Tab-separated table of C-alpha atoms in Angstrom:
chain	number	residue	atom	x	y	z
K	12	MET	CA	-50.654	28.105	-8.067
K	13	ILE	CA	-50.672	27.228	-11.764
K	14	GLY	CA	-47.519	27.964	-13.711
K	15	ASN	CA	-44.222	29.126	-12.254
K	16	ALA	CA	-44.863	28.646	-8.541
K	17	THR	CA	-41.241	27.843	-7.696
K	18	PHE	CA	-38.250	26.059	-9.160
K	19	ARG	CA	-35.440	23.907	-7.764
K	20	HIS	CA	-32.192	22.801	-9.362
K	21	ARG	CA	-31.010	19.241	-8.775
K	22	ASN	CA	-27.358	19.247	-9.772
K	23	THR	CA	-26.009	22.668	-10.713
K	24	ALA	CA	-23.259	24.648	-9.008
K	25	LEU	CA	-21.747	28.069	-9.436
K	26	LEU	CA	-18.074	27.329	-10.104
K	27	SER	CA	-16.914	30.934	-10.363
K	28	VAL	CA	-18.177	34.481	-10.644
K	29	SER	CA	-15.975	37.372	-11.738
K	30	SER	CA	-16.213	41.031	-12.602
K	31	VAL	CA	-14.293	43.677	-14.525
K	32	GLU	CA	-14.491	47.299	-13.403
K	33	ALA	CA	-14.417	49.985	-16.050
K	34	PRO	CA	-11.321	52.118	-15.344
K	35	LYS	CA	-12.549	55.687	-15.918
K	36	ILE	CA	-14.166	57.155	-12.797
K	37	VAL	CA	-16.856	59.746	-13.512
K	38	SER	CA	-18.190	61.533	-10.447
K	39	SER	CA	-21.651	62.886	-9.846
K	40	ALA	CA	-19.896	66.196	-9.222
K	41	ASP	CA	-18.741	66.063	-12.861
K	42	PHE	CA	-22.363	65.732	-13.973
K	43	ASP	CA	-23.383	68.531	-11.610
K	44	ARG	CA	-20.842	70.870	-13.222
K	45	THR	CA	-22.012	69.946	-16.714
K	46	LEU	CA	-25.646	70.530	-15.792
K	47	ALA	CA	-25.076	73.543	-13.518
K	48	PRO	CA	-26.983	76.078	-15.700
K	49	THR	CA	-29.957	73.712	-16.042
K	50	LEU	CA	-30.003	72.838	-12.338
K	51	GLN	CA	-29.851	76.496	-11.404
K	52	ARG	CA	-32.555	77.507	-13.887
K	53	LEU	CA	-34.889	74.718	-12.734
K	54	LYS	CA	-34.122	75.472	-9.061
K	55	PHE	CA	-32.862	71.985	-8.224
K	56	PRO	CA	-30.632	71.711	-5.134
K	57	PRO	CA	-26.889	71.080	-5.508
K	58	LYS	CA	-25.492	67.528	-5.414
K	59	LEU	CA	-28.850	66.187	-6.584
K	60	LEU	CA	-27.568	62.786	-7.795
K	61	GLU	CA	-25.565	62.172	-4.664
K	62	ARG	CA	-28.331	63.276	-2.310
K	63	VAL	CA	-31.251	61.552	-4.016
K	64	ALA	CA	-29.673	58.377	-5.422
K	65	GLY	CA	-26.647	58.063	-3.136
K	66	ILE	CA	-24.338	57.680	-6.136
K	67	THR	CA	-21.019	59.510	-5.902
K	68	HIS	CA	-19.311	57.844	-8.872
K	69	ARG	CA	-19.938	55.599	-11.832
K	70	ARG	CA	-17.454	54.204	-14.341
K	71	TRP	CA	-16.875	54.405	-18.077
K	72	TRP	CA	-14.628	52.269	-20.255
K	73	ALA	CA	-11.291	53.552	-21.507
K	74	PRO	CA	-11.230	54.773	-25.116
K	75	GLY	CA	-10.933	51.810	-27.462
K	76	THR	CA	-12.515	49.336	-25.031
K	77	SER	CA	-16.003	48.161	-25.937
K	78	PHE	CA	-18.552	46.534	-23.663
K	79	ASP	CA	-18.243	43.185	-25.457
K	80	ASP	CA	-14.446	43.280	-25.110
K	81	ALA	CA	-15.017	43.671	-21.376
K	82	ALA	CA	-17.499	40.777	-21.396
K	83	ILE	CA	-14.859	38.604	-23.084
K	84	GLU	CA	-12.345	39.619	-20.410
K	85	ALA	CA	-14.819	38.768	-17.629
K	86	GLY	CA	-15.640	35.421	-19.274
K	87	ALA	CA	-11.974	34.480	-19.640
K	88	LYS	CA	-11.389	35.403	-16.008
K	89	ALA	CA	-14.332	33.291	-14.832
K	90	LEU	CA	-13.191	30.294	-16.892
K	91	ALA	CA	-9.664	30.548	-15.482
K	92	GLU	CA	-10.998	30.724	-11.912
K	93	SER	CA	-13.318	27.758	-12.476
K	94	GLY	CA	-10.667	25.478	-13.944
K	95	VAL	CA	-12.982	24.656	-16.841
K	96	GLU	CA	-11.427	24.549	-20.301
K	97	ALA	CA	-13.064	26.512	-23.100
K	98	SER	CA	-13.364	23.282	-25.084
K	99	GLU	CA	-15.677	21.867	-22.380
K	100	VAL	CA	-18.255	24.678	-22.542
K	101	GLY	CA	-21.606	23.741	-24.066
K	102	LEU	CA	-23.447	27.033	-23.699
K	103	LEU	CA	-22.713	30.767	-23.719
K	104	ILE	CA	-25.459	33.227	-22.801
K	105	ASN	CA	-24.864	36.947	-23.187
K	106	THR	CA	-27.246	39.019	-21.050
K	107	SER	CA	-26.102	42.543	-21.947
K	108	VAL	CA	-28.622	45.323	-22.396
K	109	THR	CA	-25.976	47.267	-24.300
K	110	ARG	CA	-25.668	46.504	-28.016
K	111	ARG	CA	-24.431	48.335	-31.067
K	112	SER	CA	-26.669	46.631	-33.636
K	113	LEU	CA	-29.815	44.539	-33.809
K	114	GLU	CA	-27.970	41.625	-35.387
K	115	PRO	CA	-25.926	39.540	-35.161
K	116	SER	CA	-26.201	38.721	-31.482
K	117	VAL	CA	-23.634	40.150	-29.078
K	118	ALA	CA	-22.965	36.545	-28.037
K	119	VAL	CA	-21.256	35.618	-31.311
K	120	LYS	CA	-18.308	37.967	-30.778
K	121	ILE	CA	-17.924	36.795	-27.181
K	122	HIS	CA	-18.126	33.128	-28.253
K	123	HIS	CA	-15.327	33.798	-30.739
K	124	GLY	CA	-13.298	35.863	-28.275
K	125	LEU	CA	-13.379	33.076	-25.680
K	126	SER	CA	-12.364	30.467	-28.316
K	127	LEU	CA	-15.382	28.337	-27.485
K	128	PRO	CA	-15.987	25.234	-29.633
K	129	SER	CA	-18.444	25.098	-32.513
K	130	SER	CA	-20.553	22.735	-30.407
K	131	ALA	CA	-21.179	25.448	-27.776
K	132	MET	CA	-24.583	27.061	-28.260
K	133	ASN	CA	-24.591	30.841	-27.959
K	134	PHE	CA	-27.284	33.506	-27.907
K	135	ASP	CA	-28.430	36.703	-26.228
K	136	LEU	CA	-30.980	36.707	-23.434
K	137	ALA	CA	-32.483	40.131	-22.770
K	138	ASN	CA	-34.672	40.941	-19.786
K	139	ALA	CA	-33.468	44.333	-18.581
K	140	CYS	CA	-31.642	44.136	-15.239
K	141	LEU	CA	-32.769	40.547	-14.577
K	142	GLY	CA	-30.999	39.110	-17.620
K	143	PHE	CA	-28.029	37.632	-15.765
K	144	VAL	CA	-30.164	35.857	-13.174
K	145	ASN	CA	-32.462	34.549	-15.933
K	146	GLY	CA	-29.405	33.324	-17.829
K	147	MET	CA	-28.154	31.402	-14.807
K	148	THR	CA	-31.562	29.782	-14.315
K	149	LEU	CA	-31.840	28.716	-17.954
K	150	ALA	CA	-28.303	27.339	-17.942
K	151	ALA	CA	-28.959	25.454	-14.692
K	152	ASN	CA	-32.013	23.803	-16.230
K	153	MET	CA	-29.934	22.643	-19.181
K	154	ILE	CA	-27.212	21.293	-16.895
K	155	ASP	CA	-29.787	19.505	-14.749
K	156	SER	CA	-31.285	17.907	-17.852
K	157	GLY	CA	-27.902	16.662	-19.037
K	158	GLN	CA	-28.027	18.610	-22.295
K	159	ILE	CA	-24.819	20.499	-21.448
K	160	LYS	CA	-22.078	20.135	-18.867
K	161	TYR	CA	-20.729	23.668	-18.504
K	162	ALA	CA	-22.184	27.087	-19.207
K	163	VAL	CA	-20.737	30.585	-19.255
K	164	ILE	CA	-23.037	33.543	-18.517
K	165	VAL	CA	-21.597	36.942	-19.465
K	166	ASN	CA	-22.616	40.574	-19.333
K	167	GLY	CA	-21.019	43.831	-20.415
K	168	GLU	CA	-22.588	47.271	-20.079
K	169	ASP	CA	-21.530	50.694	-21.366
K	170	ALA	CA	-23.447	53.711	-20.090
K	171	GLN	CA	-21.241	56.422	-21.602
K	172	ALA	CA	-22.960	57.119	-24.940
K	173	THR	CA	-26.419	57.085	-23.358
K	174	GLN	CA	-25.342	59.413	-20.570
K	175	GLU	CA	-23.567	61.813	-22.915
K	176	ALA	CA	-26.693	62.033	-25.093
K	177	THR	CA	-28.823	62.606	-22.005
K	178	LEU	CA	-26.512	65.293	-20.632
K	179	ALA	CA	-26.637	67.112	-23.972
K	180	ARG	CA	-30.431	66.924	-24.039
K	181	LEU	CA	-30.787	68.166	-20.458
K	182	GLN	CA	-28.644	71.214	-21.239
K	183	ARG	CA	-31.179	72.510	-23.768
K	184	PRO	CA	-32.879	75.756	-22.712
K	185	GLU	CA	-36.322	74.218	-23.242
K	186	THR	CA	-35.703	71.399	-20.716
K	187	THR	CA	-38.366	71.376	-17.988
K	188	ARG	CA	-38.356	69.946	-14.476
K	189	GLU	CA	-40.557	67.124	-15.764
K	190	ASP	CA	-38.054	66.352	-18.537
K	191	PHE	CA	-35.230	66.267	-16.003
K	192	SER	CA	-37.137	63.977	-13.652
K	193	ARG	CA	-38.030	61.548	-16.455
K	194	GLU	CA	-34.386	61.238	-17.495
K	195	PHE	CA	-32.810	61.411	-14.035
K	196	ALA	CA	-32.377	57.626	-13.732
K	197	THR	CA	-30.156	57.568	-16.840
K	198	LEU	CA	-27.558	59.551	-14.900
K	199	THR	CA	-27.383	56.816	-12.245
K	200	LEU	CA	-26.168	54.152	-14.705
K	201	GLY	CA	-22.639	52.773	-14.799
K	202	SER	CA	-20.384	50.602	-16.944
K	203	GLY	CA	-18.961	47.209	-15.987
K	204	ALA	CA	-18.793	43.536	-16.873
K	205	ALA	CA	-19.369	40.215	-15.144
K	206	ALA	CA	-19.330	36.494	-15.894
K	207	ALA	CA	-20.116	33.208	-14.196
K	208	VAL	CA	-19.349	29.572	-14.947
K	209	LEU	CA	-21.902	26.892	-14.017
K	210	GLY	CA	-21.404	23.137	-13.993
K	211	PRO	CA	-22.582	19.848	-12.474
K	212	ALA	CA	-22.519	19.943	-8.680
K	213	ASP	CA	-21.746	16.231	-8.304
K	214	GLU	CA	-18.433	16.694	-10.127
K	215	HIS	CA	-17.474	19.819	-8.161
K	216	PRO	CA	-18.138	19.115	-4.481
K	217	GLY	CA	-16.455	22.313	-3.316
K	218	ALA	CA	-18.502	24.595	-5.541
K	219	HIS	CA	-21.547	26.682	-4.644
K	220	ARG	CA	-24.855	24.896	-5.170
K	221	ILE	CA	-27.606	26.799	-6.989
K	222	VAL	CA	-30.616	25.701	-4.984
K	223	GLY	CA	-33.524	27.399	-6.783
K	224	GLY	CA	-36.002	30.157	-6.168
K	225	VAL	CA	-39.011	32.073	-7.457
K	226	MET	CA	-39.797	34.548	-10.208
K	227	ARG	CA	-42.800	36.796	-10.567
K	228	ALA	CA	-44.103	39.213	-13.199
K	229	GLY	CA	-45.867	42.539	-12.841
K	230	THR	CA	-46.115	43.377	-16.516
K	231	GLU	CA	-48.910	45.884	-16.030
K	232	HIS	CA	-45.955	48.179	-15.293
K	233	HIS	CA	-44.217	47.657	-18.637
K	234	GLU	CA	-44.272	51.365	-19.550
K	235	LEU	CA	-42.683	52.706	-16.353
K	236	CYS	CA	-39.078	52.456	-17.547
K	237	VAL	CA	-38.277	52.499	-21.255
K	238	GLY	CA	-34.692	52.730	-22.459
K	239	GLY	CA	-32.930	53.082	-25.786
K	240	ILE	CA	-29.474	53.875	-27.075
K	241	ASP	CA	-30.046	57.623	-26.751
K	242	GLY	CA	-31.616	57.623	-23.310
K	243	MET	CA	-34.003	56.204	-20.786
K	244	THR	CA	-37.256	57.631	-19.452
K	245	THR	CA	-38.474	56.508	-16.049
K	246	ASP	CA	-41.436	57.074	-13.798
K	247	THR	CA	-39.245	56.864	-10.706
K	248	LYS	CA	-41.997	56.793	-8.109
K	249	GLY	CA	-44.144	54.383	-10.109
K	250	LEU	CA	-41.172	52.099	-10.638
K	251	LEU	CA	-40.297	52.087	-6.945
K	252	ASP	CA	-43.893	51.514	-5.833
K	253	GLY	CA	-44.598	48.801	-8.412
K	254	GLY	CA	-41.265	47.055	-7.910
K	255	LEU	CA	-41.583	47.095	-4.146
K	256	ARG	CA	-45.094	45.664	-4.272
K	257	LEU	CA	-43.951	42.881	-6.622
K	258	VAL	CA	-40.996	41.961	-4.397
K	259	VAL	CA	-43.140	41.857	-1.267
K	260	GLU	CA	-45.765	39.680	-2.948
K	261	ALA	CA	-43.122	37.273	-4.271
K	262	TRP	CA	-41.411	37.137	-0.871
K	263	HIS	CA	-44.624	36.170	0.913
K	264	GLU	CA	-45.661	33.686	-1.794
K	265	ALA	CA	-42.282	31.975	-1.403
K	266	LYS	CA	-42.614	31.496	2.371
K	267	PRO	CA	-44.416	28.120	2.329
K	268	GLU	CA	-41.464	26.523	0.527
K	269	TRP	CA	-38.498	28.799	1.174
K	270	ASP	CA	-37.080	30.057	4.463
K	271	TRP	CA	-35.210	33.203	3.472
K	272	ALA	CA	-35.663	35.209	6.652
K	273	SER	CA	-32.196	34.430	8.013
K	274	MET	CA	-29.842	34.285	5.049
K	275	ASP	CA	-26.170	35.085	5.520
K	276	ARG	CA	-26.162	37.537	2.616
K	277	TYR	CA	-28.770	39.272	0.454
K	278	VAL	CA	-27.163	40.278	-2.852
K	279	THR	CA	-29.522	42.716	-4.531
K	280	HIS	CA	-29.615	44.503	-7.853
K	281	GLN	CA	-28.032	47.868	-7.113
K	282	VAL	CA	-30.120	50.919	-7.974
K	283	SER	CA	-30.158	53.676	-5.350
K	284	ASN	CA	-30.494	54.555	-1.671
K	285	ALA	CA	-34.277	54.804	-1.819
K	286	TYR	CA	-34.773	51.484	-3.600
K	287	THR	CA	-32.381	49.545	-1.358
K	288	GLN	CA	-33.756	50.956	1.870
K	289	ALA	CA	-37.346	50.346	0.733
K	290	ILE	CA	-36.585	46.644	0.127
K	291	ILE	CA	-34.797	46.317	3.468
K	292	ASP	CA	-37.721	47.877	5.320
K	293	ALA	CA	-40.495	46.075	3.433
K	294	ILE	CA	-39.297	42.527	4.062
K	295	ASP	CA	-37.355	43.244	7.258
K	296	LEU	CA	-33.820	42.431	6.134
K	297	ASP	CA	-30.747	42.947	8.287
K	298	PRO	CA	-28.958	45.909	6.633
K	299	ALA	CA	-25.597	44.452	7.668
K	300	LYS	CA	-26.294	41.495	5.373
K	301	VAL	CA	-27.114	43.638	2.327
K	302	PRO	CA	-23.877	44.694	0.589
K	303	ILE	CA	-23.965	48.057	-1.186
K	304	THR	CA	-21.996	48.833	-4.365
K	305	PHE	CA	-24.108	51.433	-6.186
K	306	PRO	CA	-22.426	54.517	-4.595
K	307	HIS	CA	-19.212	53.922	-6.572
K	308	TRP	CA	-20.405	51.785	-9.520
K	309	GLY	CA	-23.867	53.206	-10.148
K	310	ASN	CA	-26.557	50.959	-11.582
K	311	VAL	CA	-24.630	48.612	-13.919
K	312	GLY	CA	-27.784	46.951	-15.235
K	313	PRO	CA	-27.655	43.129	-15.382
K	314	ALA	CA	-23.967	43.218	-14.393
K	315	SER	CA	-24.822	44.892	-11.094
K	316	LEU	CA	-25.865	41.787	-9.149
K	317	PRO	CA	-23.044	39.440	-10.300
K	318	MET	CA	-20.443	42.192	-9.801
K	319	THR	CA	-21.673	42.621	-6.227
K	320	LEU	CA	-21.680	38.838	-5.719
K	321	ALA	CA	-18.110	38.610	-7.035
K	322	ALA	CA	-17.033	41.287	-4.555
K	323	GLU	CA	-18.792	39.490	-1.684
K	324	ALA	CA	-17.268	36.111	-2.622
K	325	GLN	CA	-14.091	37.147	-0.828
K	326	THR	CA	-15.885	37.126	2.534
K	327	LEU	CA	-18.343	34.234	2.074
K	328	VAL	CA	-17.505	30.879	3.659
K	329	THR	CA	-18.658	27.334	3.058
K	330	GLY	CA	-22.185	26.852	4.365
K	331	ASP	CA	-23.296	30.457	3.922
K	332	ARG	CA	-26.712	30.923	2.353
K	333	VAL	CA	-26.920	33.687	-0.243
K	334	LEU	CA	-30.116	35.086	-1.752
K	335	CYS	CA	-29.762	36.902	-5.066
K	336	MET	CA	-32.625	39.383	-5.515
K	337	GLY	CA	-33.485	41.710	-8.349
K	338	VAL	CA	-36.165	43.677	-10.145
K	339	GLY	CA	-36.023	44.461	-13.846
K	340	SER	CA	-37.962	46.926	-15.970
K	341	GLY	CA	-41.139	45.454	-17.213
K	342	LEU	CA	-41.636	44.616	-14.254
K	343	ASN	CA	-40.146	41.262	-13.277
K	344	THR	CA	-38.540	40.032	-10.080
K	345	ALA	CA	-36.371	37.058	-9.240
K	346	MET	CA	-35.024	35.502	-6.034
K	347	VAL	CA	-32.467	32.713	-6.321
K	348	GLU	CA	-30.728	30.933	-3.442
K	349	ILE	CA	-27.101	29.828	-3.596
K	350	ALA	CA	-25.614	27.512	-0.949
K	351	TRP	CA	-22.033	28.670	-0.601
């Protein structure tokens, strides 16, 4: 295969991964009450979000806390856990979908908030829900090449404003069943933050080696999920079908070089019941090895996978093999192995 067949990292390790939960719990029952007249008028069944997506709660930030403040908190936590000093960091990548303005980058505030040196490069990397995994891969390449020694990857997401705008729109008397279905996925989102610190494996023998993986694109599906500050429209069935097909193709194309059939943990991007079960069935994963966090966090965008990995880190032991798997709007997929 010409192009990006596969990639391997020679000397990069995950030194720490941390998360910050938004404190305000917002239940799907709260949304049901807000939308009760619309749901009744359109003849949708009760507890629609919980029954269809499997999401009982999502989280919002406390008043006065912004998504980039949370990303700074997650980054500081990850640095403290890694033992790396801020002065040693050569790269900061922010992977947040959330942003309040087109420029400057979100990364500049986080760089300042973490007291990183002037010599530390910083920028945003946006690729929908795959941004964090892409950021880790880019940073690992730079560590392998010797350009930098340590990198911090951060993400902060805030779903509140988008969900409030969507709830207001769905309460309009002219809202149709088709309108509701197109905007349904917005109600599954959640707020949260995550960060990871990467460094040279040969100087951190007890850390978790980033082995490598594969990435694939299915960009013929780039119009299936389109999001903005005021809302997100999604062709739910098309997104599931296209994403599932892309994952299966990438999984089979990876088989000649990668043996991922018996991993100790499969950490997936968290979306919904239907999506998770479809992936498990399609590539025959052991459900016991697929941790689930979406019921109480919702879909936290790019923060979803690292937040789940941070939660699983408490139970992983040296020698475990972990496969990080995700699909992002567009469509793109990534699978990256970490040797714990």
